[in-house]
Short mmCIF file of C-alpha atoms in Angstrom, two decimals:
data_model
loop_
_atom_site.label_atom_id
_atom_site.label_comp_id
_atom_site.label_asym_id
_atom_site.label_seq_id
_atom_site.Cartn_x
_atom_site.Cartn_y
_atom_site.Cartn_z
CA UNK J 1 -67.35 34.84 7.90
CA UNK J 2 -70.76 36.05 6.93
CA UNK J 3 -70.65 38.47 9.95
CA UNK J 4 -67.48 39.81 9.00
CA UNK J 5 -68.37 40.49 5.37
CA UNK J 6 -71.57 42.22 6.40
CA UNK J 7 -69.52 44.27 8.92
CA UNK J 8 -67.05 45.40 6.15
CA UNK J 9 -69.88 46.30 3.81
CA UNK J 10 -71.48 48.39 6.54
CA UNK J 11 -68.34 50.23 7.04
CA UNK J 12 -67.92 50.82 3.31
CA UNK J 13 -71.47 52.08 3.12
CA UNK J 14 -70.89 54.56 5.86
CA UNK J 15 -68.49 56.39 3.82
CA UNK J 16 -70.37 56.39 0.54
CA UNK J 17 -71.27 59.79 -0.87
CA UNK J 18 -72.69 61.41 -4.00
CA UNK J 19 -69.39 63.19 -4.72
CA UNK J 20 -68.78 63.87 -8.41
CA UNK J 21 -65.96 61.71 -9.78
CA UNK J 22 -63.10 63.60 -11.42
CA UNK J 23 -59.44 62.83 -12.49
CA UNK J 24 -58.17 64.96 -9.50
CA UNK J 25 -60.54 63.18 -7.11
CA UNK J 26 -59.29 59.67 -8.40
CA UNK J 27 -55.72 60.52 -7.59
CA UNK J 28 -56.20 62.35 -4.29
CA UNK J 29 -56.86 61.39 -0.59
CA UNK J 30 -58.84 59.94 0.84
CA UNK J 31 -58.91 56.72 -1.23
CA UNK J 32 -61.99 55.96 -3.15
CA UNK J 33 -62.10 52.57 -1.54
CA UNK J 34 -62.54 54.01 1.80
CA UNK J 35 -60.22 53.72 4.83
CA UNK J 36 -58.66 50.33 5.14
CA UNK J 37 -59.57 47.87 7.93
CA UNK J 38 -56.95 45.93 9.80
CA UNK J 39 -56.73 43.63 12.82
CA UNK J 40 -60.21 42.84 13.05
CA UNK J 41 -61.22 41.22 16.54
CA UNK J 42 -64.23 40.32 18.47
CA UNK J 43 -63.89 41.21 22.08
CA UNK J 44 -63.73 38.31 24.60
CA UNK J 45 -67.23 39.20 26.04
CA UNK J 46 -68.64 39.37 22.52
CA UNK J 47 -70.01 42.94 23.16
CA UNK J 48 -68.00 44.63 20.39
CA UNK J 49 -65.72 44.30 17.20
CA UNK J 50 -62.58 46.31 17.30
CA UNK J 51 -60.31 47.16 14.25
CA UNK J 52 -57.67 49.41 13.05
CA UNK J 53 -58.50 52.02 10.43
CA UNK J 54 -56.70 54.79 8.71
CA UNK J 55 -57.69 58.47 9.26
CA UNK J 56 -59.58 60.40 6.74
CA UNK J 57 -56.75 62.82 6.22
CA UNK J 58 -54.07 60.02 6.19
CA UNK J 59 -54.96 56.46 5.29
CA UNK J 60 -51.57 55.34 6.65
CA UNK J 61 -52.05 56.71 10.20
CA UNK J 62 -54.06 53.99 12.10
CA UNK J 63 -56.59 54.58 14.96
CA UNK J 64 -58.36 51.96 17.08
CA UNK J 65 -62.10 51.77 16.44
CA UNK J 66 -65.02 49.62 17.68
CA UNK J 67 -68.44 48.64 16.48
CA UNK J 68 -70.83 47.98 19.27
CA UNK J 69 -72.97 45.01 18.59
CA UNK J 70 -75.75 46.12 20.88
CA UNK J 71 -76.41 49.57 19.65
CA UNK J 72 -74.82 49.05 16.19
CA UNK J 73 -72.71 52.26 16.62
CA UNK J 74 -69.15 52.89 15.35
CA UNK J 75 -66.70 55.21 16.99
CA UNK J 76 -62.99 55.67 17.56
CA UNK J 77 -61.72 54.17 20.74
CA UNK J 78 -58.19 55.40 20.81
CA UNK J 79 -56.88 58.33 18.76
CA UNK J 80 -53.25 57.55 17.95
CA UNK J 81 -52.40 61.26 17.53
CA UNK J 82 -53.64 61.99 21.02
CA UNK J 83 -51.36 59.36 22.52
CA UNK J 84 -48.30 60.20 20.36
CA UNK J 85 -48.52 63.41 18.32
CA UNK J 86 -44.98 62.66 16.58
CA UNK J 87 -43.54 59.19 16.37
CA UNK J 88 -39.78 58.62 16.90
CA UNK J 89 -39.06 54.90 16.21
CA UNK J 90 -35.99 52.90 17.39
CA UNK J 91 -33.90 51.12 14.71
CA UNK J 92 -35.09 47.75 16.24
CA UNK J 93 -38.76 48.86 15.69
CA UNK J 94 -37.99 50.14 12.23
CA UNK J 95 -36.37 46.75 11.33
CA UNK J 96 -39.28 44.86 12.85
CA UNK J 97 -41.89 46.75 10.71
CA UNK J 98 -39.79 46.37 7.48
CA UNK J 99 -39.90 42.60 8.08
CA UNK J 100 -43.62 42.62 8.91
CA UNK J 101 -44.07 44.79 5.67
CA UNK J 102 -45.71 47.66 7.70
CA UNK J 103 -43.01 50.23 7.35
CA UNK J 104 -45.19 52.70 5.65
CA UNK J 105 -47.80 52.64 8.42
CA UNK J 106 -48.02 54.90 11.55
CA UNK J 107 -49.94 55.19 14.75
CA UNK J 108 -51.47 51.97 16.23
CA UNK J 109 -50.30 48.95 14.41
CA UNK J 110 -51.45 46.23 16.86
CA UNK J 111 -53.32 45.65 19.99
CA UNK J 112 -54.54 43.02 22.41
CA UNK J 113 -57.53 42.28 24.50
CA UNK J 114 -57.43 41.36 28.16
CA UNK J 115 -59.05 37.98 28.83
CA UNK J 116 -61.95 39.54 30.63
CA UNK J 117 -62.68 41.96 27.77
CA UNK J 118 -62.46 45.07 29.91
CA UNK J 119 -58.99 46.34 28.78
CA UNK J 120 -56.83 46.80 25.74
CA UNK J 121 -53.09 46.75 25.47
CA UNK J 122 -52.03 49.20 22.88
CA UNK J 123 -48.33 49.77 21.77
CA UNK J 124 -47.45 52.84 19.87
CA UNK J 125 -44.03 54.26 18.98
CA UNK J 126 -42.20 52.39 21.76
CA UNK J 127 -44.67 53.20 24.46
CA UNK J 128 -47.15 50.78 25.98
CA UNK J 129 -50.64 51.93 27.09
CA UNK J 130 -53.53 50.04 29.02
CA UNK J 131 -56.99 51.26 27.81
CA UNK J 132 -60.10 50.80 29.92
CA UNK J 133 -62.89 50.23 27.40
CA UNK J 134 -65.22 52.01 29.65
CA UNK J 135 -63.08 54.96 29.84
CA UNK J 136 -60.89 54.95 26.58
CA UNK J 137 -59.90 58.66 27.04
CA UNK J 138 -57.91 57.85 30.14
CA UNK J 139 -55.40 55.47 28.60
CA UNK J 140 -52.52 54.86 31.04
CA UNK J 141 -48.97 54.49 29.95
CA UNK J 142 -47.53 51.38 31.61
CA UNK J 143 -44.15 51.12 29.98
CA UNK J 144 -41.80 53.18 27.74
CA UNK J 145 -38.32 53.11 26.16
CA UNK J 146 -38.51 51.33 22.90
CA UNK J 147 -40.90 48.53 23.96
CA UNK J 148 -41.24 45.59 21.57
CA UNK J 149 -43.55 42.67 21.32
CA UNK J 150 -45.97 43.39 24.23
CA UNK J 151 -48.53 40.77 25.26
CA UNK J 152 -51.22 40.37 28.06
CA UNK J 153 -50.62 37.07 29.75
CA UNK J 154 -53.40 34.43 29.04
CA UNK J 155 -54.92 34.79 32.51
CA UNK J 156 -54.53 38.61 32.52
CA UNK J 157 -52.36 38.88 35.53
CA UNK J 158 -49.24 40.30 33.60
CA UNK J 159 -48.13 42.55 30.76
CA UNK J 160 -44.98 41.30 29.10
CA UNK J 161 -42.62 42.98 26.71
CA UNK J 162 -39.01 43.10 25.34
CA UNK J 163 -36.89 46.18 25.91
CA UNK J 164 -33.16 46.57 25.27
CA UNK J 165 -32.91 42.85 24.21
CA UNK J 166 -34.24 41.65 27.72
CA UNK J 167 -37.67 40.37 28.75
CA UNK J 168 -39.79 42.24 31.21
CA UNK J 169 -43.22 41.75 32.97
CA UNK J 170 -45.46 44.01 34.85
CA UNK J 171 -47.68 42.64 37.59
CA UNK J 172 -51.06 44.27 36.90
CA UNK J 173 -52.19 43.66 40.44
CA UNK J 174 -49.31 45.57 41.94
CA UNK J 175 -48.24 47.65 39.01
CA UNK J 176 -44.54 46.63 39.64
CA UNK J 177 -42.27 46.11 36.73
CA UNK J 178 -39.79 43.06 36.91
CA UNK J 179 -36.78 42.51 34.51
CA UNK J 180 -36.65 38.65 34.04
CA UNK J 181 -33.34 38.60 31.93
CA UNK J 182 -30.32 40.77 32.37
CA UNK J 183 -27.58 39.55 29.88
CA UNK J 184 -29.29 41.04 26.82
CA UNK J 185 -26.91 43.42 25.28
CA UNK J 186 -24.41 43.64 22.18
CA UNK J 187 -24.96 40.40 20.21
CA UNK J 188 -27.07 38.69 22.99
CA UNK J 189 -30.90 38.91 22.52
CA UNK J 190 -33.52 37.58 24.70
CA UNK J 191 -37.10 36.76 23.83
CA UNK J 192 -36.73 37.92 20.27
CA UNK J 193 -36.96 36.13 16.95
CA UNK J 194 -33.58 36.34 14.91
CA UNK J 195 -33.51 37.59 11.42
CA UNK J 196 -33.77 34.11 9.63
CA UNK J 197 -36.73 33.23 11.88
CA UNK J 198 -38.64 36.48 11.01
CA UNK J 199 -37.86 36.51 7.39
CA UNK J 200 -37.93 32.64 6.52
CA UNK J 201 -40.06 30.90 9.23
CA UNK J 202 -42.81 33.55 9.92
CA UNK J 203 -41.89 34.01 13.46
CA UNK J 204 -43.11 37.32 15.01
CA UNK J 205 -42.21 36.66 18.59
CA UNK J 206 -39.34 35.08 20.75
CA UNK J 207 -41.25 34.13 23.82
CA UNK J 208 -44.39 32.06 24.76
CA UNK J 209 -46.68 32.25 27.78
CA UNK J 210 -47.94 29.08 29.62
CA UNK J 211 -51.68 29.26 29.57
CA UNK J 212 -51.76 29.36 33.38
CA UNK J 213 -49.38 32.38 33.55
CA UNK J 214 -46.90 30.03 35.57
CA UNK J 215 -43.99 30.31 33.06
CA UNK J 216 -42.62 31.77 29.89
CA UNK J 217 -40.65 29.90 27.41
CA UNK J 218 -38.20 32.26 25.42
CA UNK J 219 -35.48 32.12 22.96
CA UNK J 220 -32.04 33.41 23.76
CA UNK J 221 -29.54 33.79 20.84
CA UNK J 222 -26.04 35.19 20.25
CA UNK J 223 -25.58 36.64 16.80
CA UNK J 224 -21.74 37.07 17.11
CA UNK J 225 -21.13 34.31 14.50
CA UNK J 226 -23.08 36.00 11.86
CA UNK J 227 -21.22 38.24 9.37
CA UNK J 228 -21.55 41.93 9.36
CA UNK J 229 -22.69 43.28 5.98
CA UNK J 230 -23.38 46.82 4.70
CA UNK J 231 -26.63 47.85 3.08
CA UNK J 232 -27.72 51.19 1.58
CA UNK J 233 -31.00 53.17 2.52
CA UNK J 234 -31.70 55.68 -0.15
CA UNK J 235 -33.76 58.70 0.69
CA UNK J 236 -34.77 61.68 -1.48
CA UNK J 237 -32.02 63.83 -0.07
CA UNK J 238 -29.49 61.44 1.19
CA UNK J 239 -28.15 57.98 1.29
CA UNK J 240 -27.21 56.14 4.45
CA UNK J 241 -24.96 53.16 4.96
CA UNK J 242 -26.35 50.59 7.64
CA UNK J 243 -24.40 47.76 9.01
CA UNK J 244 -26.16 44.71 10.15
CA UNK J 245 -25.52 41.06 10.81
CA UNK J 246 -26.93 39.12 7.81
CA UNK J 247 -26.62 35.24 7.39
CA UNK J 248 -26.18 34.74 3.65
CA UNK J 249 -26.27 31.21 2.41
CA UNK J 250 -23.58 29.02 3.95
CA UNK J 251 -22.65 31.66 6.55
CA UNK J 252 -22.81 30.90 10.33
CA UNK J 253 -26.19 31.37 11.91
CA UNK J 254 -26.94 32.68 15.42
CA UNK J 255 -26.30 30.35 18.37
CA UNK J 256 -29.68 29.71 19.74
CA UNK J 257 -30.98 28.48 23.24
CA UNK J 258 -34.41 27.84 24.78
CA UNK J 259 -35.10 28.78 28.38
CA UNK J 260 -38.08 28.88 30.86
CA UNK J 261 -38.44 31.59 33.32
CA UNK J 262 -40.98 32.15 36.14
CA UNK J 263 -42.67 35.51 36.02
CA UNK J 264 -43.28 35.34 39.81
CA UNK J 265 -39.61 34.24 41.08
CA UNK J 266 -37.49 35.13 38.03
CA UNK J 267 -35.95 31.53 38.23
CA UNK J 268 -34.57 30.57 34.89
CA UNK J 269 -34.07 26.91 33.71
CA UNK J 270 -32.36 25.69 30.49
CA UNK J 271 -34.13 23.42 27.93
CA UNK J 272 -31.71 21.14 26.14
CA UNK J 273 -31.79 21.46 22.26
CA UNK J 274 -29.38 18.61 21.73
CA UNK J 275 -25.73 18.26 20.89
CA UNK J 276 -25.90 19.77 17.53
CA UNK J 277 -25.73 23.53 17.91
CA UNK J 278 -26.18 24.38 14.17
CA UNK J 279 -29.88 24.06 14.19
CA UNK J 280 -33.18 26.17 13.77
CA UNK J 281 -35.51 26.60 16.55
CA UNK J 282 -38.56 26.83 14.29
CA UNK J 283 -41.19 27.57 16.90
CA UNK J 284 -42.55 26.71 20.44
CA UNK J 285 -45.80 26.52 22.31
CA UNK J 286 -47.36 25.15 25.40
CA UNK J 287 -49.90 22.24 26.03
CA UNK J 288 -53.41 23.44 27.02
CA UNK J 289 -52.75 22.31 30.73
CA UNK J 290 -49.23 24.10 30.86
CA UNK J 291 -47.59 20.84 31.84
CA UNK J 292 -45.65 20.43 28.60
CA UNK J 293 -43.56 22.77 26.43
CA UNK J 294 -43.41 21.73 22.78
CA UNK J 295 -40.79 22.97 20.24
CA UNK J 296 -39.71 22.14 16.75
CA UNK J 297 -36.09 21.55 15.95
CA UNK J 298 -34.79 21.61 12.44
CA UNK J 299 -31.33 20.62 10.98
CA UNK J 300 -29.40 23.32 9.11
CA UNK J 301 -29.84 21.47 5.86
CA UNK J 302 -33.67 21.46 6.53
CA UNK J 303 -33.95 17.74 5.81
CA UNK J 304 -35.22 16.83 9.42
CA UNK J 305 -37.84 18.37 11.50
CA UNK J 306 -38.58 17.11 15.10
CA UNK J 307 -41.34 17.95 17.47
CA UNK J 308 -40.14 17.55 20.99
CA UNK J 309 -42.24 17.64 24.21
CA UNK J 310 -40.53 18.90 27.40
CA UNK J 311 -42.11 18.08 30.86
CA UNK J 312 -42.35 21.49 32.44
CA UNK J 313 -41.67 20.16 35.98
CA UNK J 314 -38.72 17.96 35.32
CA UNK J 315 -37.52 19.03 31.90
CA UNK J 316 -37.56 15.51 30.70
CA UNK J 317 -37.87 15.29 26.89
CA UNK J 318 -39.36 13.09 24.26
CA UNK J 319 -39.38 13.32 20.52
CA UNK J 320 -43.08 12.99 19.23
#
């Protein structure tokens, strides 16, 4: 914590100046508080601190920066405007940002380190880039087409993401892309968190890597039972009517399933969630040795919450 506070103070000091303060200056850009810093991370090798920061001319346009711990230098690693000069977001990404309260931001909103600290996974405007830290100007696009929720697998062998309501992986050794699910369309979603899970349970993902890269547990849900409602989006020059499935209190929820897929073979296995289908799948995760999948199951009235352990080999279950 002391290091982070000192680091933030250093950044703030770097932007200080003897500029005369006026009323016009108070209400103009850039902000007097300096560019905001988000997503502060220490690289796996401990050599640098990376973070997202707004541009001098637009505090809402975020670029990826680094602070080198060896030479105490700060510089921009990835310029979001170079990767994508103009953003064109999908409706799914707009909704995702709205629920994450980041709808006003542009550029790079998230990033992930590879386990060896040599590469960064950078999603921006539906495209996915791999950035070599030694050569950040040579960022390589590895996927496109409204990519959602990208991740580097724990061992660094794969990149995974959701596209068109299906789960995909890229083998970084061969560069080959593989589609792991194929039934995602219409009301069927794979590896995504449904509306209630995002809004009320803090879920930001619908799939979970085993620590040894051997499997992915993912949520599959059907939102057909959920009623369709209309909402209005009001702009300066127009008003748009948007239809979406919204589960109001007492309305039917999505029908949820939990599955395990092998990224190598594509084989899919079903994890039983019990006889009661009107439940919440609150969250899931793996044991450190990848031998057990754990998930939380909650009744619709939210009076009973169970933690269940699933043997990854046999799918045998026990309530913990």
